[in-house]
Amino acid sequence: MIETRELTKRYGRATAVDRLHLRIRPGEVYGFLGLNGAGKSTTIRMLLGMTRPTAGTVRLFDRDDPDWSRVGYLVDGAHAYPGLTVRENLEIVRRLRRMPDRTAVDRAVALFGLDAHGDRRAGTLSLGNAQRLGLAKAVLHRPDLLVLDEPANGLDPAGIVELRGILRRLAREEGTAILVSSHILAEVARTADRIGVIDRGRKLTEFPATELPRCTCGAEDLEDVFLRLLNEHRQAEPA
Ligand SMILES: Nc1ncnc2c1ncn2[C@@H]1O[C@H](COP(=O)(O)OP(=O)(O)OP(=O)(O)O)[C@@H](O)[C@H]1O
């Protein structure tokens, strides 16, 4: 349902994303891994129509002309109106999305454990709670595709576990396709169904999260796998 073909972004002579093929199915959580500067955010921006590809295509929901009302996202950190409360921020999103269901705000507040902060001004929230608000805004309208760039930023360990549960539930119960980029490798291993590793704009490998032990070749964990893959790739293809 979400597919990129030969997706490429060049900035001058530098190639940020290089002929990337991605496919994410409904109900699938896709973990997108890469070092700083690997090309994750650029890919995400192209998926969301925020950056025009130099070459290649993005197809969302099997259409060339995407229906953005079916997409939710959290990129570049959580943004909110700082002078408005958590509920007011969510209420604005509800109206902008033309959602008749007035209980949507309450549901989102509860889903992200923001009950105690509903009447606080967003500008006074801790980083983790601001991130929760950003996530609540992203899923308020029950999108079919959810794109999250480093969603665990600022969350405490309990928040990270909660986020995992929420993403798994959205995928399983609502059939949401979820792309999540992260540096927290162990967390991606627990959250994602499939994992793709990108380096210098190119997809190095992709594997089901359940097959992680089989592709470790003696590696201790995903972090180890990731570093081995990068080393192998960089030895094979020096910059
Ligand atoms: N607007 C831009 N102009 C020029 N180069 C850019 C621009 N945006 C990104 N790049 C370059 O493209 C490459 C990929 O960057 P990108 O932000 O997509 O990586 P990333 O994997 O998201 O990294 P990080 O984990 O640090 O956020 C980097 O070399 C970056 O410097």
JSON list of N, CA and C in Angstrom, two decimals, residues 117-190:
[
{"chain": "A", "resi": 117, "resn": "HIS", "atom": "N", "xyz": [-2.56, 15.96, 32.43]},
{"chain": "A", "resi": 117, "resn": "HIS", "atom": "CA", "xyz": [-1.99, 17.18, 31.84]},
{"chain": "A", "resi": 117, "resn": "HIS", "atom": "C", "xyz": [-2.92, 17.87, 30.86]},
{"chain": "A", "resi": 118, "resn": "GLY", "atom": "N", "xyz": [-4.15, 17.34, 30.76]},
{"chain": "A", "resi": 118, "resn": "GLY", "atom": "CA", "xyz": [-5.07, 17.84, 29.73]},
{"chain": "A", "resi": 118, "resn": "GLY", "atom": "C", "xyz": [-5.30, 19.34, 29.78]},
{"chain": "A", "resi": 119, "resn": "ASP", "atom": "N", "xyz": [-5.27, 19.91, 30.98]},
{"chain": "A", "resi": 119, "resn": "ASP", "atom": "CA", "xyz": [-5.57, 21.34, 31.10]},
{"chain": "A", "resi": 119, "resn": "ASP", "atom": "C", "xyz": [-4.31, 22.19, 31.27]},
{"chain": "A", "resi": 120, "resn": "ARG", "atom": "N", "xyz": [-3.17, 21.57, 31.07]},
{"chain": "A", "resi": 120, "resn": "ARG", "atom": "CA", "xyz": [-1.91, 22.34, 31.14]},
{"chain": "A", "resi": 120, "resn": "ARG", "atom": "C", "xyz": [-1.59, 22.95, 29.80]},
{"chain": "A", "resi": 121, "resn": "ARG", "atom": "N", "xyz": [-0.95, 24.11, 29.86]},
{"chain": "A", "resi": 121, "resn": "ARG", "atom": "CA", "xyz": [-0.54, 24.72, 28.60]},
{"chain": "A", "resi": 121, "resn": "ARG", "atom": "C", "xyz": [0.60, 23.90, 27.99]},
{"chain": "A", "resi": 122, "resn": "ALA", "atom": "N", "xyz": [0.54, 23.72, 26.70]},
{"chain": "A", "resi": 122, "resn": "ALA", "atom": "CA", "xyz": [1.52, 22.84, 26.04]},
{"chain": "A", "resi": 122, "resn": "ALA", "atom": "C", "xyz": [2.95, 23.32, 26.25]},
{"chain": "A", "resi": 123, "resn": "GLY", "atom": "N", "xyz": [3.11, 24.63, 26.32]},
{"chain": "A", "resi": 123, "resn": "GLY", "atom": "CA", "xyz": [4.45, 25.20, 26.49]},
{"chain": "A", "resi": 123, "resn": "GLY", "atom": "C", "xyz": [5.10, 24.85, 27.81]},
{"chain": "A", "resi": 124, "resn": "THR", "atom": "N", "xyz": [4.31, 24.36, 28.76]},
{"chain": "A", "resi": 124, "resn": "THR", "atom": "CA", "xyz": [4.87, 24.04, 30.08]},
{"chain": "A", "resi": 124, "resn": "THR", "atom": "C", "xyz": [5.10, 22.53, 30.25]},
{"chain": "A", "resi": 125, "resn": "LEU", "atom": "N", "xyz": [4.86, 21.76, 29.19]},
{"chain": "A", "resi": 125, "resn": "LEU", "atom": "CA", "xyz": [5.01, 20.30, 29.32]},
{"chain": "A", "resi": 125, "resn": "LEU", "atom": "C", "xyz": [6.48, 19.90, 29.32]},
{"chain": "A", "resi": 126, "resn": "SER", "atom": "N", "xyz": [6.77, 18.78, 29.96]},
{"chain": "A", "resi": 126, "resn": "SER", "atom": "CA", "xyz": [8.11, 18.20, 29.87]},
{"chain": "A", "resi": 126, "resn": "SER", "atom": "C", "xyz": [8.31, 17.70, 28.43]},
{"chain": "A", "resi": 127, "resn": "LEU", "atom": "N", "xyz": [9.57, 17.44, 28.08]},
{"chain": "A", "resi": 127, "resn": "LEU", "atom": "CA", "xyz": [9.87, 16.97, 26.72]},
{"chain": "A", "resi": 127, "resn": "LEU", "atom": "C", "xyz": [9.07, 15.71, 26.38]},
{"chain": "A", "resi": 128, "resn": "GLY", "atom": "N", "xyz": [9.04, 14.78, 27.33]},
{"chain": "A", "resi": 128, "resn": "GLY", "atom": "CA", "xyz": [8.35, 13.51, 27.10]},
{"chain": "A", "resi": 128, "resn": "GLY", "atom": "C", "xyz": [6.85, 13.71, 26.89]},
{"chain": "A", "resi": 129, "resn": "ASN", "atom": "N", "xyz": [6.26, 14.59, 27.71]},
{"chain": "A", "resi": 129, "resn": "ASN", "atom": "CA", "xyz": [4.82, 14.80, 27.56]},
{"chain": "A", "resi": 129, "resn": "ASN", "atom": "C", "xyz": [4.51, 15.61, 26.30]},
{"chain": "A", "resi": 130, "resn": "ALA", "atom": "N", "xyz": [5.42, 16.50, 25.92]},
{"chain": "A", "resi": 130, "resn": "ALA", "atom": "CA", "xyz": [5.23, 17.22, 24.65]},
{"chain": "A", "resi": 130, "resn": "ALA", "atom": "C", "xyz": [5.26, 16.22, 23.50]},
{"chain": "A", "resi": 131, "resn": "GLN", "atom": "N", "xyz": [6.12, 15.22, 23.63]},
{"chain": "A", "resi": 131, "resn": "GLN", "atom": "CA", "xyz": [6.21, 14.19, 22.60]},
{"chain": "A", "resi": 131, "resn": "GLN", "atom": "C", "xyz": [4.91, 13.37, 22.57]},
{"chain": "A", "resi": 132, "resn": "ARG", "atom": "N", "xyz": [4.38, 13.07, 23.76]},
{"chain": "A", "resi": 132, "resn": "ARG", "atom": "CA", "xyz": [3.10, 12.35, 23.82]},
{"chain": "A", "resi": 132, "resn": "ARG", "atom": "C", "xyz": [1.99, 13.15, 23.12]},
{"chain": "A", "resi": 133, "resn": "LEU", "atom": "N", "xyz": [2.01, 14.46, 23.35]},
{"chain": "A", "resi": 133, "resn": "LEU", "atom": "CA", "xyz": [1.01, 15.30, 22.70]},
{"chain": "A", "resi": 133, "resn": "LEU", "atom": "C", "xyz": [1.20, 15.25, 21.18]},
{"chain": "A", "resi": 134, "resn": "GLY", "atom": "N", "xyz": [2.45, 15.31, 20.74]},
{"chain": "A", "resi": 134, "resn": "GLY", "atom": "CA", "xyz": [2.73, 15.21, 19.30]},
{"chain": "A", "resi": 134, "resn": "GLY", "atom": "C", "xyz": [2.21, 13.90, 18.71]},
{"chain": "A", "resi": 135, "resn": "LEU", "atom": "N", "xyz": [2.40, 12.83, 19.46]},
{"chain": "A", "resi": 135, "resn": "LEU", "atom": "CA", "xyz": [1.92, 11.51, 18.99]},
{"chain": "A", "resi": 135, "resn": "LEU", "atom": "C", "xyz": [0.39, 11.47, 18.99]},
{"chain": "A", "resi": 136, "resn": "ALA", "atom": "N", "xyz": [-0.20, 12.05, 20.02]},
{"chain": "A", "resi": 136, "resn": "ALA", "atom": "CA", "xyz": [-1.67, 12.07, 20.09]},
{"chain": "A", "resi": 136, "resn": "ALA", "atom": "C", "xyz": [-2.24, 12.83, 18.90]},
{"chain": "A", "resi": 137, "resn": "LYS", "atom": "N", "xyz": [-1.59, 13.95, 18.53]},
{"chain": "A", "resi": 137, "resn": "LYS", "atom": "CA", "xyz": [-2.05, 14.72, 17.37]},
{"chain": "A", "resi": 137, "resn": "LYS", "atom": "C", "xyz": [-1.91, 13.89, 16.08]},
{"chain": "A", "resi": 138, "resn": "ALA", "atom": "N", "xyz": [-0.83, 13.12, 16.02]},
{"chain": "A", "resi": 138, "resn": "ALA", "atom": "CA", "xyz": [-0.56, 12.35, 14.80]},
{"chain": "A", "resi": 138, "resn": "ALA", "atom": "C", "xyz": [-1.58, 11.24, 14.56]},
{"chain": "A", "resi": 139, "resn": "VAL", "atom": "N", "xyz": [-2.13, 10.69, 15.66]},
{"chain": "A", "resi": 139, "resn": "VAL", "atom": "CA", "xyz": [-3.05, 9.54, 15.48]},
{"chain": "A", "resi": 139, "resn": "VAL", "atom": "C", "xyz": [-4.51, 9.90, 15.73]},
{"chain": "A", "resi": 140, "resn": "LEU", "atom": "N", "xyz": [-4.76, 11.16, 16.08]},
{"chain": "A", "resi": 140, "resn": "LEU", "atom": "CA", "xyz": [-6.13, 11.56, 16.44]},
{"chain": "A", "resi": 140, "resn": "LEU", "atom": "C", "xyz": [-7.16, 11.12, 15.40]},
{"chain": "A", "resi": 141, "resn": "HIS", "atom": "N", "xyz": [-6.83, 11.29, 14.13]},
{"chain": "A", "resi": 141, "resn": "HIS", "atom": "CA", "xyz": [-7.80, 11.02, 13.06]},
{"chain": "A", "resi": 141, "resn": "HIS", "atom": "C", "xyz": [-7.71, 9.59, 12.54]},
{"chain": "A", "resi": 142, "resn": "ARG", "atom": "N", "xyz": [-7.04, 8.71, 13.32]},
{"chain": "A", "resi": 142, "resn": "ARG", "atom": "CA", "xyz": [-6.91, 7.29, 12.94]},
{"chain": "A", "resi": 142, "resn": "ARG", "atom": "C", "xyz": [-6.40, 7.11, 11.51]},
{"chain": "A", "resi": 143, "resn": "PRO", "atom": "N", "xyz": [-5.19, 7.57, 11.28]},
{"chain": "A", "resi": 143, "resn": "PRO", "atom": "CA", "xyz": [-4.66, 7.49, 9.91]},
{"chain": "A", "resi": 143, "resn": "PRO", "atom": "C", "xyz": [-4.41, 6.04, 9.48]},
{"chain": "A", "resi": 144, "resn": "ASP", "atom": "N", "xyz": [-4.40, 5.83, 8.17]},
{"chain": "A", "resi": 144, "resn": "ASP", "atom": "CA", "xyz": [-4.06, 4.51, 7.64]},
{"chain": "A", "resi": 144, "resn": "ASP", "atom": "C", "xyz": [-2.55, 4.35, 7.52]},
{"chain": "A", "resi": 145, "resn": "LEU", "atom": "N", "xyz": [-1.87, 5.48, 7.41]},
{"chain": "A", "resi": 145, "resn": "LEU", "atom": "CA", "xyz": [-0.40, 5.46, 7.40]},
{"chain": "A", "resi": 145, "resn": "LEU", "atom": "C", "xyz": [0.09, 6.43, 8.47]},
{"chain": "A", "resi": 146, "resn": "LEU", "atom": "N", "xyz": [0.99, 5.91, 9.31]},
{"chain": "A", "resi": 146, "resn": "LEU", "atom": "CA", "xyz": [1.56, 6.74, 10.37]},
{"chain": "A", "resi": 146, "resn": "LEU", "atom": "C", "xyz": [3.08, 6.73, 10.18]},
{"chain": "A", "resi": 147, "resn": "VAL", "atom": "N", "xyz": [3.65, 7.93, 10.08]},
{"chain": "A", "resi": 147, "resn": "VAL", "atom": "CA", "xyz": [5.09, 8.07, 9.84]},
{"chain": "A", "resi": 147, "resn": "VAL", "atom": "C", "xyz": [5.69, 8.80, 11.03]},
{"chain": "A", "resi": 148, "resn": "LEU", "atom": "N", "xyz": [6.62, 8.13, 11.70]},
{"chain": "A", "resi": 148, "resn": "LEU", "atom": "CA", "xyz": [7.17, 8.69, 12.93]},
{"chain": "A", "resi": 148, "resn": "LEU", "atom": "C", "xyz": [8.69, 8.73, 12.84]},
{"chain": "A", "resi": 149, "resn": "ASP", "atom": "N", "xyz": [9.24, 9.94, 12.93]},
{"chain": "A", "resi": 149, "resn": "ASP", "atom": "CA", "xyz": [10.69, 10.10, 12.89]},
{"chain": "A", "resi": 149, "resn": "ASP", "atom": "C", "xyz": [11.18, 10.21, 14.34]},
{"chain": "A", "resi": 150, "resn": "GLU", "atom": "N", "xyz": [11.85, 9.20, 14.81]},
{"chain": "A", "resi": 150, "resn": "GLU", "atom": "CA", "xyz": [12.38, 9.18, 16.18]},
{"chain": "A", "resi": 150, "resn": "GLU", "atom": "C", "xyz": [11.31, 9.49, 17.24]},
{"chain": "A", "resi": 151, "resn": "PRO", "atom": "N", "xyz": [10.23, 8.71, 17.26]},
{"chain": "A", "resi": 151, "resn": "PRO", "atom": "CA", "xyz": [9.13, 9.04, 18.17]},
{"chain": "A", "resi": 151, "resn": "PRO", "atom": "C", "xyz": [9.46, 8.86, 19.64]},
{"chain": "A", "resi": 152, "resn": "ALA", "atom": "N", "xyz": [10.48, 8.08, 19.95]},
{"chain": "A", "resi": 152, "resn": "ALA", "atom": "CA", "xyz": [10.78, 7.82, 21.37]},
{"chain": "A", "resi": 152, "resn": "ALA", "atom": "C", "xyz": [11.61, 8.93, 22.00]},
{"chain": "A", "resi": 153, "resn": "ASN", "atom": "N", "xyz": [11.99, 9.93, 21.20]},
{"chain": "A", "resi": 153, "resn": "ASN", "atom": "CA", "xyz": [12.79, 11.04, 21.73]},
{"chain": "A", "resi": 153, "resn": "ASN", "atom": "C", "xyz": [12.12, 11.67, 22.94]},
{"chain": "A", "resi": 154, "resn": "GLY", "atom": "N", "xyz": [12.85, 11.73, 24.02]},
{"chain": "A", "resi": 154, "resn": "GLY", "atom": "CA", "xyz": [12.34, 12.42, 25.20]},
{"chain": "A", "resi": 154, "resn": "GLY", "atom": "C", "xyz": [11.46, 11.56, 26.09]},
{"chain": "A", "resi": 155, "resn": "LEU", "atom": "N", "xyz": [11.07, 10.38, 25.62]},
{"chain": "A", "resi": 155, "resn": "LEU", "atom": "CA", "xyz": [10.21, 9.54, 26.46]},
{"chain": "A", "resi": 155, "resn": "LEU", "atom": "C", "xyz": [11.04, 8.80, 27.50]},
{"chain": "A", "resi": 156, "resn": "ASP", "atom": "N", "xyz": [10.47, 8.66, 28.70]},
{"chain": "A", "resi": 156, "resn": "ASP", "atom": "CA", "xyz": [11.16, 7.87, 29.72]},
{"chain": "A", "resi": 156, "resn": "ASP", "atom": "C", "xyz": [10.94, 6.39, 29.41]},
{"chain": "A", "resi": 157, "resn": "PRO", "atom": "N", "xyz": [11.62, 5.49, 30.13]},
{"chain": "A", "resi": 157, "resn": "PRO", "atom": "CA", "xyz": [11.49, 4.06, 29.80]},
{"chain": "A", "resi": 157, "resn": "PRO", "atom": "C", "xyz": [10.05, 3.57, 29.81]},
{"chain": "A", "resi": 158, "resn": "ALA", "atom": "N", "xyz": [9.25, 4.06, 30.75]},
{"chain": "A", "resi": 158, "resn": "ALA", "atom": "CA", "xyz": [7.85, 3.63, 30.78]},
{"chain": "A", "resi": 158, "resn": "ALA", "atom": "C", "xyz": [7.13, 4.14, 29.53]},
{"chain": "A", "resi": 159, "resn": "GLY", "atom": "N", "xyz": [7.46, 5.36, 29.13]},
{"chain": "A", "resi": 159, "resn": "GLY", "atom": "CA", "xyz": [6.84, 5.94, 27.94]},
{"chain": "A", "resi": 159, "resn": "GLY", "atom": "C", "xyz": [7.20, 5.16, 26.69]},
{"chain": "A", "resi": 160, "resn": "ILE", "atom": "N", "xyz": [8.42, 4.68, 26.64]},
{"chain": "A", "resi": 160, "resn": "ILE", "atom": "CA", "xyz": [8.88, 3.91, 25.48]},
{"chain": "A", "resi": 160, "resn": "ILE", "atom": "C", "xyz": [8.10, 2.60, 25.38]},
{"chain": "A", "resi": 161, "resn": "VAL", "atom": "N", "xyz": [7.91, 1.96, 26.52]},
{"chain": "A", "resi": 161, "resn": "VAL", "atom": "CA", "xyz": [7.15, 0.70, 26.53]},
{"chain": "A", "resi": 161, "resn": "VAL", "atom": "C", "xyz": [5.70, 0.97, 26.13]},
{"chain": "A", "resi": 162, "resn": "GLU", "atom": "N", "xyz": [5.14, 2.07, 26.65]},
{"chain": "A", "resi": 162, "resn": "GLU", "atom": "CA", "xyz": [3.76, 2.42, 26.29]},
{"chain": "A", "resi": 162, "resn": "GLU", "atom": "C", "xyz": [3.65, 2.68, 24.79]},
{"chain": "A", "resi": 163, "resn": "LEU", "atom": "N", "xyz": [4.61, 3.41, 24.27]},
{"chain": "A", "resi": 163, "resn": "LEU", "atom": "CA", "xyz": [4.59, 3.74, 22.84]},
{"chain": "A", "resi": 163, "resn": "LEU", "atom": "C", "xyz": [4.60, 2.45, 22.01]},
{"chain": "A", "resi": 164, "resn": "ARG", "atom": "N", "xyz": [5.44, 1.52, 22.43]},
{"chain": "A", "resi": 164, "resn": "ARG", "atom": "CA", "xyz": [5.51, 0.24, 21.73]},
{"chain": "A", "resi": 164, "resn": "ARG", "atom": "C", "xyz": [4.13, -0.42, 21.69]},
{"chain": "A", "resi": 165, "resn": "GLY", "atom": "N", "xyz": [3.49, -0.44, 22.86]},
{"chain": "A", "resi": 165, "resn": "GLY", "atom": "CA", "xyz": [2.17, -1.06, 22.95]},
{"chain": "A", "resi": 165, "resn": "GLY", "atom": "C", "xyz": [1.17, -0.36, 22.04]},
{"chain": "A", "resi": 166, "resn": "ILE", "atom": "N", "xyz": [1.22, 0.97, 22.04]},
{"chain": "A", "resi": 166, "resn": "ILE", "atom": "CA", "xyz": [0.26, 1.73, 21.23]},
{"chain": "A", "resi": 166, "resn": "ILE", "atom": "C", "xyz": [0.49, 1.45, 19.74]},
{"chain": "A", "resi": 167, "resn": "LEU", "atom": "N", "xyz": [1.73, 1.45, 19.32]},
{"chain": "A", "resi": 167, "resn": "LEU", "atom": "CA", "xyz": [2.01, 1.22, 17.89]},
{"chain": "A", "resi": 167, "resn": "LEU", "atom": "C", "xyz": [1.59, -0.18, 17.49]},
{"chain": "A", "resi": 168, "resn": "ARG", "atom": "N", "xyz": [1.90, -1.17, 18.35]},
{"chain": "A", "resi": 168, "resn": "ARG", "atom": "CA", "xyz": [1.53, -2.55, 18.02]},
{"chain": "A", "resi": 168, "resn": "ARG", "atom": "C", "xyz": [0.00, -2.66, 17.91]},
{"chain": "A", "resi": 169, "resn": "ARG", "atom": "N", "xyz": [-0.68, -1.98, 18.85]},
{"chain": "A", "resi": 169, "resn": "ARG", "atom": "CA", "xyz": [-2.14, -2.06, 18.86]},
{"chain": "A", "resi": 169, "resn": "ARG", "atom": "C", "xyz": [-2.74, -1.39, 17.62]},
{"chain": "A", "resi": 170, "resn": "LEU", "atom": "N", "xyz": [-2.20, -0.21, 17.26]},
{"chain": "A", "resi": 170, "resn": "LEU", "atom": "CA", "xyz": [-2.71, 0.49, 16.08]},
{"chain": "A", "resi": 170, "resn": "LEU", "atom": "C", "xyz": [-2.55, -0.39, 14.84]},
{"chain": "A", "resi": 171, "resn": "ALA", "atom": "N", "xyz": [-1.40, -1.05, 14.75]},
{"chain": "A", "resi": 171, "resn": "ALA", "atom": "CA", "xyz": [-1.14, -1.89, 13.57]},
{"chain": "A", "resi": 171, "resn": "ALA", "atom": "C", "xyz": [-2.10, -3.09, 13.56]},
{"chain": "A", "resi": 172, "resn": "ARG", "atom": "N", "xyz": [-2.22, -3.72, 14.73]},
{"chain": "A", "resi": 172, "resn": "ARG", "atom": "CA", "xyz": [-3.01, -4.95, 14.80]},
{"chain": "A", "resi": 172, "resn": "ARG", "atom": "C", "xyz": [-4.51, -4.69, 14.70]},
{"chain": "A", "resi": 173, "resn": "GLU", "atom": "N", "xyz": [-4.97, -3.69, 15.47]},
{"chain": "A", "resi": 173, "resn": "GLU", "atom": "CA", "xyz": [-6.42, -3.51, 15.59]},
{"chain": "A", "resi": 173, "resn": "GLU", "atom": "C", "xyz": [-6.99, -2.58, 14.52]},
{"chain": "A", "resi": 174, "resn": "GLU", "atom": "N", "xyz": [-6.19, -1.62, 14.08]},
{"chain": "A", "resi": 174, "resn": "GLU", "atom": "CA", "xyz": [-6.73, -0.66, 13.11]},
{"chain": "A", "resi": 174, "resn": "GLU", "atom": "C", "xyz": [-6.13, -0.86, 11.73]},
{"chain": "A", "resi": 175, "resn": "GLY", "atom": "N", "xyz": [-5.16, -1.77, 11.63]},
{"chain": "A", "resi": 175, "resn": "GLY", "atom": "CA", "xyz": [-4.55, -2.02, 10.33]},
{"chain": "A", "resi": 175, "resn": "GLY", "atom": "C", "xyz": [-3.68, -0.88, 9.84]},
{"chain": "A", "resi": 176, "resn": "THR", "atom": "N", "xyz": [-3.23, -0.04, 10.77]},
{"chain": "A", "resi": 176, "resn": "THR", "atom": "CA", "xyz": [-2.40, 1.10, 10.38]},
{"chain": "A", "resi": 176, "resn": "THR", "atom": "C", "xyz": [-1.03, 0.62, 9.90]},
{"chain": "A", "resi": 177, "resn": "ALA", "atom": "N", "xyz": [-0.58, 1.17, 8.79]},
{"chain": "A", "resi": 177, "resn": "ALA", "atom": "CA", "xyz": [0.80, 0.92, 8.34]},
{"chain": "A", "resi": 177, "resn": "ALA", "atom": "C", "xyz": [1.68, 1.96, 9.03]},
{"chain": "A", "resi": 178, "resn": "ILE", "atom": "N", "xyz": [2.75, 1.51, 9.65]},
{"chain": "A", "resi": 178, "resn": "ILE", "atom": "CA", "xyz": [3.55, 2.43, 10.46]},
{"chain": "A", "resi": 178, "resn": "ILE", "atom": "C", "xyz": [5.01, 2.36, 10.04]},
{"chain": "A", "resi": 179, "resn": "LEU", "atom": "N", "xyz": [5.56, 3.52, 9.72]},
{"chain": "A", "resi": 179, "resn": "LEU", "atom": "CA", "xyz": [7.01, 3.61, 9.47]},
{"chain": "A", "resi": 179, "resn": "LEU", "atom": "C", "xyz": [7.60, 4.35, 10.65]},
{"chain": "A", "resi": 180, "resn": "VAL", "atom": "N", "xyz": [8.55, 3.72, 11.30]},
{"chain": "A", "resi": 180, "resn": "VAL", "atom": "CA", "xyz": [9.14, 4.36, 12.47]},
{"chain": "A", "resi": 180, "resn": "VAL", "atom": "C", "xyz": [10.65, 4.34, 12.36]},
{"chain": "A", "resi": 181, "resn": "SER", "atom": "N", "xyz": [11.24, 5.53, 12.36]},
{"chain": "A", "resi": 181, "resn": "SER", "atom": "CA", "xyz": [12.71, 5.60, 12.33]},
{"chain": "A", "resi": 181, "resn": "SER", "atom": "C", "xyz": [13.19, 5.76, 13.77]},
{"chain": "A", "resi": 182, "resn": "SER", "atom": "N", "xyz": [14.32, 5.19, 14.04]},
{"chain": "A", "resi": 182, "resn": "SER", "atom": "CA", "xyz": [14.81, 5.26, 15.41]},
{"chain": "A", "resi": 182, "resn": "SER", "atom": "C", "xyz": [16.30, 4.95, 15.47]},
{"chain": "A", "resi": 183, "resn": "HIS", "atom": "N", "xyz": [16.91, 5.47, 16.54]},
{"chain": "A", "resi": 183, "resn": "HIS", "atom": "CA", "xyz": [18.28, 5.07, 16.84]},
{"chain": "A", "resi": 183, "resn": "HIS", "atom": "C", "xyz": [18.29, 4.04, 17.97]},
{"chain": "A", "resi": 184, "resn": "ILE", "atom": "N", "xyz": [17.11, 3.85, 18.58]},
{"chain": "A", "resi": 184, "resn": "ILE", "atom": "CA", "xyz": [17.06, 2.91, 19.71]},
{"chain": "A", "resi": 184, "resn": "ILE", "atom": "C", "xyz": [16.81, 1.52, 19.13]},
{"chain": "A", "resi": 185, "resn": "LEU", "atom": "N", "xyz": [17.90, 0.85, 18.81]},
{"chain": "A", "resi": 185, "resn": "LEU", "atom": "CA", "xyz": [17.83, -0.36, 18.01]},
{"chain": "A", "resi": 185, "resn": "LEU", "atom": "C", "xyz": [17.06, -1.48, 18.71]},
{"chain": "A", "resi": 186, "resn": "ALA", "atom": "N", "xyz": [17.34, -1.64, 19.99]},
{"chain": "A", "resi": 186, "resn": "ALA", "atom": "CA", "xyz": [16.67, -2.73, 20.72]},
{"chain": "A", "resi": 186, "resn": "ALA", "atom": "C", "xyz": [15.17, -2.50, 20.71]},
{"chain": "A", "resi": 187, "resn": "GLU", "atom": "N", "xyz": [14.77, -1.24, 20.79]},
{"chain": "A", "resi": 187, "resn": "GLU", "atom": "CA", "xyz": [13.35, -0.92, 20.81]},
{"chain": "A", "resi": 187, "resn": "GLU", "atom": "C", "xyz": [12.71, -1.22, 19.45]},
{"chain": "A", "resi": 188, "resn": "VAL", "atom": "N", "xyz": [13.41, -0.87, 18.39]},
{"chain": "A", "resi": 188, "resn": "VAL", "atom": "CA", "xyz": [12.89, -1.16, 17.05]},
{"chain": "A", "resi": 188, "resn": "VAL", "atom": "C", "xyz": [12.70, -2.66, 16.89]},
{"chain": "A", "resi": 189, "resn": "ALA", "atom": "N", "xyz": [13.65, -3.42, 17.41]},
{"chain": "A", "resi": 189, "resn": "ALA", "atom": "CA", "xyz": [13.56, -4.89, 17.30]},
{"chain": "A", "resi": 189, "resn": "ALA", "atom": "C", "xyz": [12.30, -5.40, 17.97]},
{"chain": "A", "resi": 190, "resn": "ARG", "atom": "N", "xyz": [11.88, -4.73, 19.06]},
{"chain": "A", "resi": 190, "resn": "ARG", "atom": "CA", "xyz": [10.68, -5.19, 19.77]},
{"chain": "A", "resi": 190, "resn": "ARG", "atom": "C", "xyz": [9.39, -4.67, 19.14]}
]
